[in-house]
Short mmCIF file of C-alpha atoms in Angstrom, two decimals:
data_model
loop_
_atom_site.label_atom_id
_atom_site.label_comp_id
_atom_site.label_asym_id
_atom_site.label_seq_id
_atom_site.Cartn_x
_atom_site.Cartn_y
_atom_site.Cartn_z
CA MET A 1 74.33 10.72 -5.39
CA GLU A 2 71.37 12.40 -6.96
CA GLU A 3 73.47 14.27 -9.41
CA PRO A 4 72.16 13.19 -12.89
CA SER A 5 75.64 13.09 -14.36
CA ILE A 6 76.67 10.36 -11.91
CA THR A 7 75.68 6.82 -12.27
CA LEU A 8 76.27 4.78 -9.19
CA LEU A 9 76.99 1.15 -9.78
CA GLU A 10 76.94 -1.04 -6.56
CA GLY A 11 78.12 -4.57 -6.08
CA PHE A 12 81.19 -4.27 -8.23
CA HIS A 13 84.63 -5.12 -6.88
CA ALA A 14 87.42 -3.20 -8.69
CA ILE A 15 90.34 -5.43 -9.16
CA GLU A 16 92.69 -4.16 -11.86
CA LEU A 17 93.45 -1.12 -13.89
CA ALA A 18 93.26 -1.61 -17.63
CA MET A 19 96.40 -0.22 -19.18
CA GLU A 20 97.06 0.93 -22.73
CA ASP A 21 100.43 2.04 -23.87
CA GLY A 22 101.40 2.64 -20.31
CA ARG A 23 98.41 4.77 -19.42
CA VAL A 24 95.29 3.95 -17.54
CA ALA A 25 92.49 3.31 -19.95
CA GLY A 26 89.79 1.88 -17.74
CA LEU A 27 89.04 -0.47 -14.98
CA PHE A 28 88.36 -4.15 -14.60
CA ALA A 29 85.71 -5.01 -11.99
CA ARG A 30 83.79 -8.09 -11.09
CA THR A 31 80.68 -9.15 -9.52
CA GLY A 32 80.13 -12.42 -7.54
CA THR A 33 82.76 -14.82 -6.44
CA GLY A 34 84.05 -18.14 -7.48
CA SER A 35 82.56 -19.82 -10.51
CA GLY A 36 79.63 -17.21 -10.53
CA ALA A 37 82.07 -14.29 -10.88
CA ARG A 38 81.59 -12.05 -13.88
CA LEU A 39 84.32 -9.69 -15.11
CA PHE A 40 83.51 -6.20 -16.47
CA LEU A 41 85.74 -3.63 -18.20
CA PHE A 42 84.87 -0.04 -17.75
CA VAL A 43 86.59 1.98 -20.51
CA HIS A 44 87.32 5.52 -19.62
CA GLN A 45 90.07 8.10 -19.98
CA ALA A 46 90.41 8.87 -16.28
CA VAL A 47 89.98 7.03 -13.05
CA ILE A 48 89.67 8.55 -9.61
CA PHE A 49 90.67 6.39 -6.67
CA ALA A 50 88.64 6.78 -3.51
CA THR A 51 89.39 3.30 -2.18
CA GLY A 52 90.18 4.06 1.49
CA GLY A 53 93.21 2.99 3.50
CA LEU A 54 94.79 -0.31 4.39
CA GLY A 55 94.16 -0.51 8.06
CA ALA A 56 92.32 -3.94 7.64
CA LEU A 57 95.69 -5.52 6.74
CA TYR A 58 96.62 -5.22 10.39
CA ALA A 59 95.69 -7.49 13.08
CA VAL A 60 94.05 -4.63 15.09
CA THR A 61 92.49 -1.72 13.26
CA THR A 62 89.78 0.91 13.58
CA ASN A 63 89.16 0.69 9.81
CA PRO A 64 86.31 -1.23 8.16
CA LEU A 65 87.10 -4.66 6.69
CA GLU A 66 86.99 -3.21 3.19
CA SER A 67 90.07 -1.02 3.87
CA ARG A 68 92.52 -3.57 2.58
CA GLY A 69 94.86 -1.34 0.57
CA GLU A 70 93.50 -2.67 -2.69
CA GLY A 71 93.32 0.72 -4.41
CA LEU A 72 96.89 1.49 -3.53
CA GLY A 73 98.01 -2.03 -4.52
CA MET A 74 96.14 -1.72 -7.79
CA ALA A 75 97.93 1.50 -8.63
CA ALA A 76 101.20 0.08 -7.73
CA ARG A 77 100.81 -3.01 -9.77
CA ALA A 78 99.93 -0.80 -12.74
CA GLY A 79 103.30 0.96 -12.29
CA ALA A 80 102.34 3.96 -10.26
CA VAL A 81 104.89 5.19 -7.86
CA ILE A 82 103.73 5.52 -4.30
CA ALA A 83 104.66 8.28 -1.85
CA ASP A 84 105.10 7.61 1.82
CA PRO A 85 103.60 4.18 2.05
CA GLU A 86 105.25 3.41 5.40
CA PHE A 87 103.43 6.30 7.08
CA VAL A 88 100.76 4.45 8.98
CA GLN A 89 99.10 6.15 11.92
CA PHE A 90 98.37 3.88 14.92
CA HIS A 91 95.79 5.07 17.42
CA PRO A 92 97.06 4.01 20.86
CA THR A 93 93.62 3.40 22.45
CA ALA A 94 91.35 1.22 20.46
CA ILE A 95 89.10 -0.72 22.64
CA ALA A 96 90.53 -4.25 22.80
CA ILE A 97 87.35 -6.30 23.05
CA GLY A 98 87.81 -8.52 20.10
CA ARG A 99 85.69 -6.62 17.74
CA ASP A 100 86.81 -5.98 14.10
CA PRO A 101 87.09 -3.14 13.45
CA ALA A 102 88.06 -2.20 16.96
CA PRO A 103 85.97 0.70 18.49
CA LEU A 104 87.87 3.71 19.47
CA ALA A 105 88.42 5.21 22.92
CA THR A 106 88.86 8.77 21.93
CA GLU A 107 91.78 10.84 23.11
CA ALA A 108 89.39 13.18 24.64
CA LEU A 109 89.21 10.69 27.48
CA ARG A 110 92.86 11.30 28.29
CA GLY A 111 92.27 14.98 27.74
CA GLU A 112 89.76 14.63 30.65
CA GLY A 113 92.45 13.00 32.76
CA ALA A 114 92.03 9.26 32.00
CA MET A 115 95.22 7.35 32.52
CA LEU A 116 96.83 4.82 30.36
CA VAL A 117 98.26 2.09 32.63
CA ASP A 118 99.50 -1.43 32.42
CA GLU A 119 97.83 -4.37 34.18
CA LYS A 120 99.78 -3.48 37.28
CA GLY A 121 98.33 -0.09 37.36
CA LEU A 122 101.68 1.68 36.36
CA ARG A 123 101.39 4.58 33.91
CA PHE A 124 102.95 4.22 30.43
CA MET A 125 103.61 7.94 30.23
CA PRO A 126 104.94 9.84 33.25
CA ALA A 127 102.94 12.74 34.49
CA GLY A 128 103.91 16.09 33.08
CA PRO A 129 102.79 19.66 33.64
CA GLN A 130 99.08 19.56 33.70
CA GLY A 131 99.08 16.12 32.45
CA ARG A 132 100.22 17.12 29.04
CA ARG A 133 102.43 14.07 28.46
CA ALA A 134 99.31 11.78 28.98
CA CYS A 135 97.90 13.46 25.79
CA ALA A 136 100.97 12.90 23.67
CA ALA A 137 100.57 12.61 20.00
CA ARG A 138 99.04 9.44 18.60
CA CYS A 139 102.07 8.11 16.86
CA ARG A 140 104.31 8.81 19.86
CA ARG A 141 101.83 7.23 22.23
CA ALA A 142 101.47 4.15 20.14
CA ARG A 143 105.21 3.57 19.79
CA ASP A 144 106.52 4.70 23.11
CA PRO A 145 104.90 2.53 25.77
CA PRO A 146 106.59 -0.76 25.07
CA ARG A 147 110.03 0.68 24.62
CA THR A 148 111.42 -0.12 28.09
CA ARG A 149 109.49 -3.22 28.97
CA GLU A 150 107.70 -6.16 27.64
CA TRP A 151 104.45 -5.46 25.94
CA THR A 152 101.52 -6.12 28.35
CA GLN A 153 97.89 -5.47 28.18
CA SER A 154 97.21 -1.82 28.62
CA VAL A 155 94.08 -0.33 29.98
CA LEU A 156 92.57 3.21 30.07
CA ASP A 157 91.43 3.87 33.50
CA CYS A 158 88.64 6.51 33.45
CA ARG A 159 87.18 5.84 36.92
CA GLU A 160 88.66 8.63 38.73
CA ALA A 161 88.78 11.23 35.97
CA ILE A 162 85.25 10.68 34.54
CA GLY A 163 83.53 8.07 36.67
CA ALA A 164 79.77 8.30 36.80
CA GLU A 165 79.65 11.15 34.15
CA PHE A 166 80.86 8.61 31.52
CA PRO A 167 77.51 7.72 29.93
CA LYS A 168 76.54 11.37 29.58
CA ARG A 169 79.85 12.74 28.32
CA PHE A 170 81.08 9.88 26.18
CA PRO A 171 77.96 7.98 25.14
CA THR A 172 79.49 6.36 21.96
CA VAL A 173 82.52 4.85 23.82
CA TYR A 174 80.14 3.96 26.81
CA ALA A 175 77.94 2.05 24.42
CA ALA A 176 80.89 0.12 22.79
CA CYS A 177 82.15 -0.73 26.29
CA THR A 178 78.82 -1.88 27.66
CA ARG A 179 78.18 -4.02 24.60
CA ALA A 180 81.30 -5.95 25.58
CA GLY A 181 80.20 -6.19 29.22
CA ILE A 182 82.48 -3.35 30.45
CA ASP A 183 81.33 -0.57 32.66
CA PRO A 184 83.95 2.08 32.09
CA ALA A 185 82.69 4.17 34.97
CA ARG A 186 83.67 1.18 37.26
CA GLN A 187 86.20 -0.80 35.29
CA PRO A 188 89.34 0.11 33.31
CA ILE A 189 88.90 -0.14 29.55
CA PRO A 190 91.20 -2.62 27.89
CA VAL A 191 92.95 -0.90 24.96
CA ALA A 192 95.49 -1.73 22.24
CA PRO A 193 97.31 0.20 19.49
CA ALA A 194 95.45 -0.05 16.32
CA ALA A 195 96.13 0.82 12.69
CA HIS A 196 94.04 3.91 12.18
CA TYR A 197 95.11 6.05 9.18
CA HIS A 198 97.28 5.63 6.14
CA MET A 199 99.25 8.62 4.80
CA GLY A 200 100.50 6.87 1.64
CA ARG A 201 99.23 7.81 -1.70
CA HIS A 202 99.86 7.75 -5.40
CA SER A 203 102.58 10.10 -6.51
CA PRO A 204 101.86 13.30 -8.36
CA ALA A 205 104.63 12.30 -10.66
CA THR A 206 102.17 9.89 -11.97
CA ILE A 207 100.35 12.70 -13.49
CA ALA A 208 103.15 15.24 -13.94
CA ASP A 209 105.14 12.66 -15.85
CA ALA A 210 102.46 12.06 -18.32
CA PRO A 211 101.74 9.95 -20.22
CA ARG A 212 102.33 7.46 -17.39
CA SER A 213 98.82 7.31 -16.23
CA ASN A 214 95.47 9.09 -15.70
CA ASP A 215 94.46 8.15 -12.21
CA TYR A 216 93.67 10.70 -9.67
CA GLY A 217 93.06 10.48 -5.90
CA PRO A 218 91.86 13.14 -3.72
CA SER A 219 93.94 12.07 -0.84
CA ARG A 220 97.13 12.34 -2.89
CA MET A 221 96.40 15.85 -3.81
CA CYS A 222 95.76 16.68 -0.23
CA ARG A 223 98.94 15.27 1.09
CA ASP A 224 101.03 16.79 -1.62
CA ARG A 225 100.10 20.15 -0.11
CA ASP A 226 101.59 18.91 3.13
CA CYS A 227 98.22 18.76 4.87
CA THR A 228 98.93 15.50 6.50
CA ALA A 229 102.73 14.85 6.91
CA PRO A 230 103.76 11.64 8.63
CA ASN A 231 101.13 11.89 11.41
CA ARG A 232 97.68 12.89 10.34
CA LEU A 233 95.85 15.53 12.49
CA ALA A 234 92.32 15.10 13.39
CA SER A 235 89.79 16.34 10.82
CA ASN A 236 92.30 16.34 7.89
CA SER A 237 90.07 13.69 6.49
CA LEU A 238 87.48 16.44 6.01
CA LEU A 239 89.90 18.42 3.96
CA GLU A 240 90.54 15.34 1.80
CA ALA A 241 86.86 14.76 1.22
CA LEU A 242 85.80 18.32 0.57
CA VAL A 243 88.61 20.60 -0.62
CA PHE A 244 90.73 18.02 -2.46
CA GLY A 245 87.73 16.08 -3.62
CA THR A 246 86.70 19.22 -5.41
CA ARG A 247 90.21 19.64 -7.01
CA ALA A 248 90.21 15.94 -8.11
CA ARG A 249 86.84 16.61 -9.76
CA LYS A 250 88.19 19.64 -11.67
CA THR A 251 91.43 17.72 -12.77
CA TYR A 252 89.22 14.88 -13.96
CA ALA A 253 86.88 17.20 -15.89
CA ARG A 254 89.95 18.84 -17.62
CA ALA A 255 91.24 15.46 -18.63
CA LEU A 256 87.94 14.53 -20.16
CA LEU A 257 87.66 17.80 -22.02
CA LEU A 258 91.21 17.40 -23.43
CA ALA A 259 90.19 13.89 -24.61
CA GLN A 260 87.10 15.15 -26.33
CA ALA A 261 89.01 17.98 -27.98
CA ALA A 262 91.54 15.49 -29.27
CA ALA A 263 88.89 13.33 -30.71
CA ARG A 264 87.18 16.32 -32.47
CA HIS A 265 90.26 17.53 -34.13
CA ARG A 266 91.53 14.06 -35.08
CA ARG A 267 95.06 14.82 -34.18
CA PRO A 268 97.50 12.97 -32.13
CA ASN A 269 97.58 13.88 -28.48
CA ALA A 270 100.61 12.89 -26.52
CA SER A 271 98.79 12.66 -23.34
CA LEU A 272 95.82 10.70 -24.67
CA PRO A 273 97.08 8.02 -27.04
CA PRO A 274 94.63 6.17 -29.20
CA ARG A 275 93.05 3.12 -27.59
CA ARG A 276 94.83 0.07 -28.95
CA ARG A 277 96.86 -2.70 -27.74
CA MET A 278 94.68 -2.92 -24.61
CA SER A 279 96.50 -5.11 -22.14
CA CYS A 280 95.83 -6.26 -18.65
CA ALA A 281 97.17 -9.40 -16.90
CA MET A 282 94.12 -11.32 -15.74
CA PRO A 283 93.98 -14.82 -14.38
CA MET B 1 97.58 -12.98 7.19
CA THR B 2 96.39 -10.38 9.48
CA ARG B 3 97.66 -12.18 12.49
CA LEU B 4 101.13 -12.69 11.10
CA VAL B 5 101.41 -9.32 9.35
CA GLY B 6 100.15 -7.37 12.36
CA LEU B 7 102.02 -4.76 14.34
CA GLU B 8 105.51 -5.79 13.80
CA ARG B 9 108.02 -2.92 14.25
CA ASP B 10 111.56 -4.20 14.49
CA ALA B 11 113.59 -5.08 11.48
CA ALA B 12 113.45 -8.73 12.10
CA GLY B 13 109.67 -8.64 12.52
CA LEU B 14 109.26 -6.64 9.34
CA THR B 15 111.36 -8.95 7.43
CA GLU B 16 109.47 -11.95 8.77
CA ALA B 17 106.24 -10.22 7.82
CA LEU B 18 107.44 -9.67 4.29
CA ALA B 19 108.28 -13.35 4.01
CA VAL B 20 104.67 -14.26 5.26
CA ILE B 21 103.24 -11.78 2.70
CA SER B 22 105.19 -13.50 -0.02
CA GLN B 23 103.95 -16.93 1.18
CA VAL B 24 100.32 -15.74 1.23
CA GLU B 25 100.80 -14.34 -2.24
CA ARG B 26 102.23 -17.61 -3.55
CA ALA B 27 99.44 -19.62 -1.94
CA GLY B 28 96.73 -17.44 -3.19
CA GLY B 29 97.79 -17.73 -6.87
CA PRO B 30 96.94 -15.01 -9.47
CA GLU B 31 93.94 -13.62 -7.58
CA PRO B 32 93.93 -9.92 -8.37
CA ALA B 33 92.30 -8.82 -5.08
CA LEU B 34 94.86 -10.61 -3.05
CA LEU B 35 97.71 -9.42 -5.24
CA ASN B 36 96.43 -5.84 -4.63
CA MET B 37 96.48 -6.39 -0.95
CA THR B 38 99.88 -8.03 -0.81
CA ALA B 39 101.23 -5.24 -2.95
CA SER B 40 100.13 -2.61 -0.47
CA ALA B 41 101.49 -4.68 2.28
CA LYS B 42 104.96 -5.01 0.62
CA LEU B 43 105.07 -1.24 0.01
CA VAL B 44 104.40 -0.47 3.65
CA ARG B 45 106.70 -3.08 5.02
CA GLY B 46 109.47 -2.60 2.41
CA TRP B 47 109.60 1.07 2.97
CA ARG B 48 109.36 0.69 6.62
CA LEU B 49 112.76 -0.97 6.55
CA ARG B 50 114.45 2.17 5.11
CA PRO B 51 116.09 4.76 7.30
CA PRO B 52 113.76 7.24 8.96
CA ARG B 53 112.99 10.32 6.95
CA LYS B 54 110.76 13.22 6.84
CA PRO B 55 107.79 13.31 4.35
CA ARG B 56 108.49 14.45 0.89
CA ARG B 57 107.90 18.11 0.54
CA ALA B 58 105.99 19.42 -2.41
CA LEU B 59 106.26 22.73 -4.20
CA PRO B 60 103.11 24.80 -4.68
CA ASP B 61 102.56 23.33 -8.15
CA GLY B 62 102.48 19.90 -6.68
CA LEU B 63 105.79 18.77 -8.00
CA SER B 64 108.89 18.00 -6.06
CA GLY B 65 111.67 20.30 -6.78
CA ASP B 66 114.44 17.93 -6.54
CA ARG B 67 114.53 14.91 -8.82
CA ARG B 68 116.69 12.93 -6.55
CA ASP B 69 114.44 13.39 -3.66
CA ARG B 70 111.42 12.48 -5.84
CA GLU B 71 112.91 9.34 -6.94
CA ALA B 72 113.98 8.41 -3.52
CA ASP B 73 110.67 9.15 -2.01
CA PHE B 74 108.50 7.67 -4.62
CA PRO B 75 108.78 3.94 -4.41
CA ASP B 76 107.25 1.56 -6.88
CA LEU B 77 106.49 -2.14 -6.04
CA ALA B 78 109.65 -3.46 -7.53
CA GLY B 79 111.68 -0.99 -5.48
CA ALA B 80 109.83 -2.03 -2.29
CA GLU B 81 110.59 -5.58 -2.86
CA LYS B 82 114.24 -4.92 -3.67
CA THR B 83 114.54 -2.80 -0.49
CA ALA B 84 112.81 -5.47 1.67
CA SER B 85 115.18 -8.17 0.37
CA SER B 86 118.32 -6.31 0.84
CA SER B 87 117.83 -4.09 3.83
CA THR B 88 119.72 -4.82 7.03
CA LEU B 89 119.17 -1.34 8.39
CA PRO B 90 118.06 -0.99 12.03
CA LEU B 91 115.12 1.09 12.72
CA ARG B 92 115.34 4.26 14.74
CA GLU B 93 115.48 4.09 18.59
CA GLY B 94 112.13 3.81 20.10
CA ARG B 95 110.70 1.58 17.42
CA ASN B 96 112.49 -1.52 18.37
CA VAL B 97 109.24 -3.04 19.45
CA ARG B 98 107.12 -6.05 18.67
CA ALA B 99 103.63 -6.06 19.98
#
């Protein structure tokens, strides 16, 4: 954030897109709460959404509390169409110790042979060749266990597979457990499925069908290239942040150049209408 | 809200969750931040009630090649609410779970 062309404003809570003739024309944001709240309007030709997911809408999540789907909801309320909103990835082994967000017990533990079992010690997933089924995909793991029986507390038993090596090989998980008074080398780790990643995004039609709006989101561009599909793979987030963040920047810059050119030549521009009849429903 | 709108995976649970979302929305009044959250929750829950499907596929230029698919796969908020209020479709086998 040391780029001189970027001004970082902290402490603002974006709450609503400002619309003008059906297009995004800026953003309403506020500071403070209650009677001390102040409302601001940032007028601009383009808005990039980098607002995170919606995991915090769920009872158990690995996402930070701020990931409440506000960016997605803001765009939807402004009329954007949303692609694949129901594709929510649940991680099967969040550590169920009452923390919010829930710490993650990485799937690498199961890769090392840790077993997901119920409170009676019965495995949720039958053993397969070389233990492959114990390492089933996240979405499948999260939805399969309770299918044939009542949901019970599940635990991840690492005692035999990892044991005393735990602190050395998985220090982050070990630290999370010990903070809750659990020694994963000697005790099973209580786990629960948790909302982990949201694949939903704004539709490219929002841009393609101009002049509907001017909002851009790196994640949308990523997923429109089928990088994610219904179940995200590990490290795809890096693609979103780097590769498609760059693409979003270029698209954004192009939109601004078009706006400047239209202003210079003083001619009507179908994709960038003059700013009038500003409207936004505010309380 | 998070307790009641948690990991509900059968059609009855999803419908109940949507009702709770609406209650929360009405109780909260015209608070934009809350409306943003409930809008997202409605989209997820409303579209979860639809029949299972594959993700929408995009052509290299980023546009869907089939308008019908595009319309079907790109829900807006009103569409989510309509789907949620009218759907009686069962979910696919293996997701008949409430946790």
